[in-house]
XYZ file of C-alpha atoms in Angstrom:
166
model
C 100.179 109.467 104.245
C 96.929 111.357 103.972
C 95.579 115.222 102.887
C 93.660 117.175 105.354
C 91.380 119.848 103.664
C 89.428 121.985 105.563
C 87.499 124.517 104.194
C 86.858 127.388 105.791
C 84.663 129.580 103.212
C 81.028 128.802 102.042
C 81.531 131.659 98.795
C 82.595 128.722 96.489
C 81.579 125.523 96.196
C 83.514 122.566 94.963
C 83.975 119.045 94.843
C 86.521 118.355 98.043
C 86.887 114.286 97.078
C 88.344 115.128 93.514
C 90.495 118.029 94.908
C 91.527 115.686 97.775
C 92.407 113.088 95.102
C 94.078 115.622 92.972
C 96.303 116.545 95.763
C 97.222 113.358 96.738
C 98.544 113.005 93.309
C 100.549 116.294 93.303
C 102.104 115.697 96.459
C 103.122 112.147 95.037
C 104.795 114.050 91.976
C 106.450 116.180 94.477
C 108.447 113.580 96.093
C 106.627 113.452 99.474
C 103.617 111.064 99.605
C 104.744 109.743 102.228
C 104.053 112.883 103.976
C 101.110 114.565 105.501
C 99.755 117.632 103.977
C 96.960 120.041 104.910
C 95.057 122.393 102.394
C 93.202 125.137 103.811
C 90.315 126.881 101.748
C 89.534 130.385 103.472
C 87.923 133.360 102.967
C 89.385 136.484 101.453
C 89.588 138.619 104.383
C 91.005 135.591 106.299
C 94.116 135.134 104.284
C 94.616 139.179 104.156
C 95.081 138.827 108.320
C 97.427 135.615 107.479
C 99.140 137.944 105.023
C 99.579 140.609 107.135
C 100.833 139.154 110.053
C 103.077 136.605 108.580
C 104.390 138.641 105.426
C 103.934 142.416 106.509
C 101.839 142.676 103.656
C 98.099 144.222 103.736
C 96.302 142.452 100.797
C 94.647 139.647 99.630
C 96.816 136.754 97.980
C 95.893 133.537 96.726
C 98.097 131.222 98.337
C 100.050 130.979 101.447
C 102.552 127.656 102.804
C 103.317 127.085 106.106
C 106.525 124.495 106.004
C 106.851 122.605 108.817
C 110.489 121.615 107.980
C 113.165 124.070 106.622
C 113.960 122.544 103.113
C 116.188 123.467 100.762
C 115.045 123.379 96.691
C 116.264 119.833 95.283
C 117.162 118.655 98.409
C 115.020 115.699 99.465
C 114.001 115.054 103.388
C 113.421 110.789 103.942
C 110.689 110.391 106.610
C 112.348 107.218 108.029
C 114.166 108.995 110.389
C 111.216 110.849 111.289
C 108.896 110.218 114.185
C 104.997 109.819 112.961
C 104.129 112.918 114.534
C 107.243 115.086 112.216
C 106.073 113.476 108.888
C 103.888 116.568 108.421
C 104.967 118.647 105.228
C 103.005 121.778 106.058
C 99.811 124.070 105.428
C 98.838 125.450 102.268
C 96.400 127.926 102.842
C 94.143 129.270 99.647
C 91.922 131.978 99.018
C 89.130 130.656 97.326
C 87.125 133.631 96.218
C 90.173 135.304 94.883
C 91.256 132.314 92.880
C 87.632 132.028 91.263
C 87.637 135.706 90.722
C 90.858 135.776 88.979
C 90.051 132.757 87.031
C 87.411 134.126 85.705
C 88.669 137.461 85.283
C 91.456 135.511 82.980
C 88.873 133.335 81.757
C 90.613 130.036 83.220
C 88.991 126.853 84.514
C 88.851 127.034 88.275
C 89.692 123.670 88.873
C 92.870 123.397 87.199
C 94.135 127.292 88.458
C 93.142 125.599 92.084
C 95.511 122.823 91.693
C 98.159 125.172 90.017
C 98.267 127.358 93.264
C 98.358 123.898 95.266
C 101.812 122.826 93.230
C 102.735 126.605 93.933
C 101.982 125.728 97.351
C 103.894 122.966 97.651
C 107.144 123.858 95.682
C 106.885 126.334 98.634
C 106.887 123.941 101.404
C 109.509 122.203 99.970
C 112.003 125.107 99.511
C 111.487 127.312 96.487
C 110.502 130.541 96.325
C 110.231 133.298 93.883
C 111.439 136.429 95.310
C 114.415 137.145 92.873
C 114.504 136.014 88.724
C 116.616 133.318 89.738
C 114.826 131.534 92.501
C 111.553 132.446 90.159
C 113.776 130.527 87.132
C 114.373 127.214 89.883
C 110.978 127.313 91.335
C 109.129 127.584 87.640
C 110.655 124.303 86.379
C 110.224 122.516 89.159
C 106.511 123.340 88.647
C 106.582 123.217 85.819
C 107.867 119.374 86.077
C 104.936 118.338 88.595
C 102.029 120.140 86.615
C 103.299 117.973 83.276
C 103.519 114.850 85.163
C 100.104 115.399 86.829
C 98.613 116.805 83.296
C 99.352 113.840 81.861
C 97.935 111.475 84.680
C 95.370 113.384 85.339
C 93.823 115.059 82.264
C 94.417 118.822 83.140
C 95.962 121.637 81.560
C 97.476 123.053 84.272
C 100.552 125.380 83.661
C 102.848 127.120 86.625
C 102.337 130.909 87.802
C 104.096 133.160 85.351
C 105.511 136.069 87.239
C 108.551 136.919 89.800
C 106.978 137.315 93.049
C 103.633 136.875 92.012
């Protein structure tokens, strides 16, 4: 199943075919290829409204996941049962010109902190989250797991998101 990305800012530019390649390949390390996934590149201001309203929280963030299914960490849906139209994973939903400014602000290559908040994003959609030390602890390895398989496929130095609640 495919990647929909949609980008929604002009403030950065990138190359969309290697980052819709990329994410192919991270949703295959996730366990859900056979899934369909969309990736949404916005604006600042944009994902401040989607933070507010779905969040209660009045600031900028760089990444957002919309699950279509309720999933539970380590717990594996199968699409067979599924019809076509419920093999959707979810939304992921980045802030672009946050992500560049904070990369550069910590001196980190864009590309790979991009495809860090996309695991991020999708250890989100299916099931982990980060709100107490031990979900944090759960949801860390499992990224960790996906960012060393896809480093070593892929060529990247990725690493996961290093704080509880980010």
């Amino acid at each position: 199943m495919s990647v929909v990305i949609r980008n929604l800012q002009r403030t950065v530019t990138l190359n969309i075919k290697q980052l819709y390649q990329n994410t192919l390949l991270l949703k295959k390390l996730c366990g859900y290829e056979e899934f369909e996934l969309g990736v949404i590149l916005v604006r600042n201001n944009s994902i401040r409204k989607l933070n507010k309203i779905y969040r209660e929280c009045d600031e900028v963030t760089d990444v957002l996941a919309f699950p279509y299914h309720e999933i539970k960490p380590n717990e594996h849906i199968s699409y067979l049962h599924l019809k076509d139209e419920e093999r959707m994973l979810g939304d992921i939903v980045l802030a672009l010109p946050y992500i560049k400014a904070e990369s550069q602000k910590h001196k980190e290559d864009l590309d790979s902190v991009l495809l860090t908040m996309i695991a991020h994003g999708l250890c989100h959609l299916i099931g982990f989250d980060h709100e107490t030390k031990e979900q944090w602890e759960e949801m860390y390895k499992k990224e960790l797991d996906i960012l060393n398989k896809f480093n070593n496929t892929a060529g990247y130095k990725c690493s996961p998101l290093l704080s509880v609640g980010h």
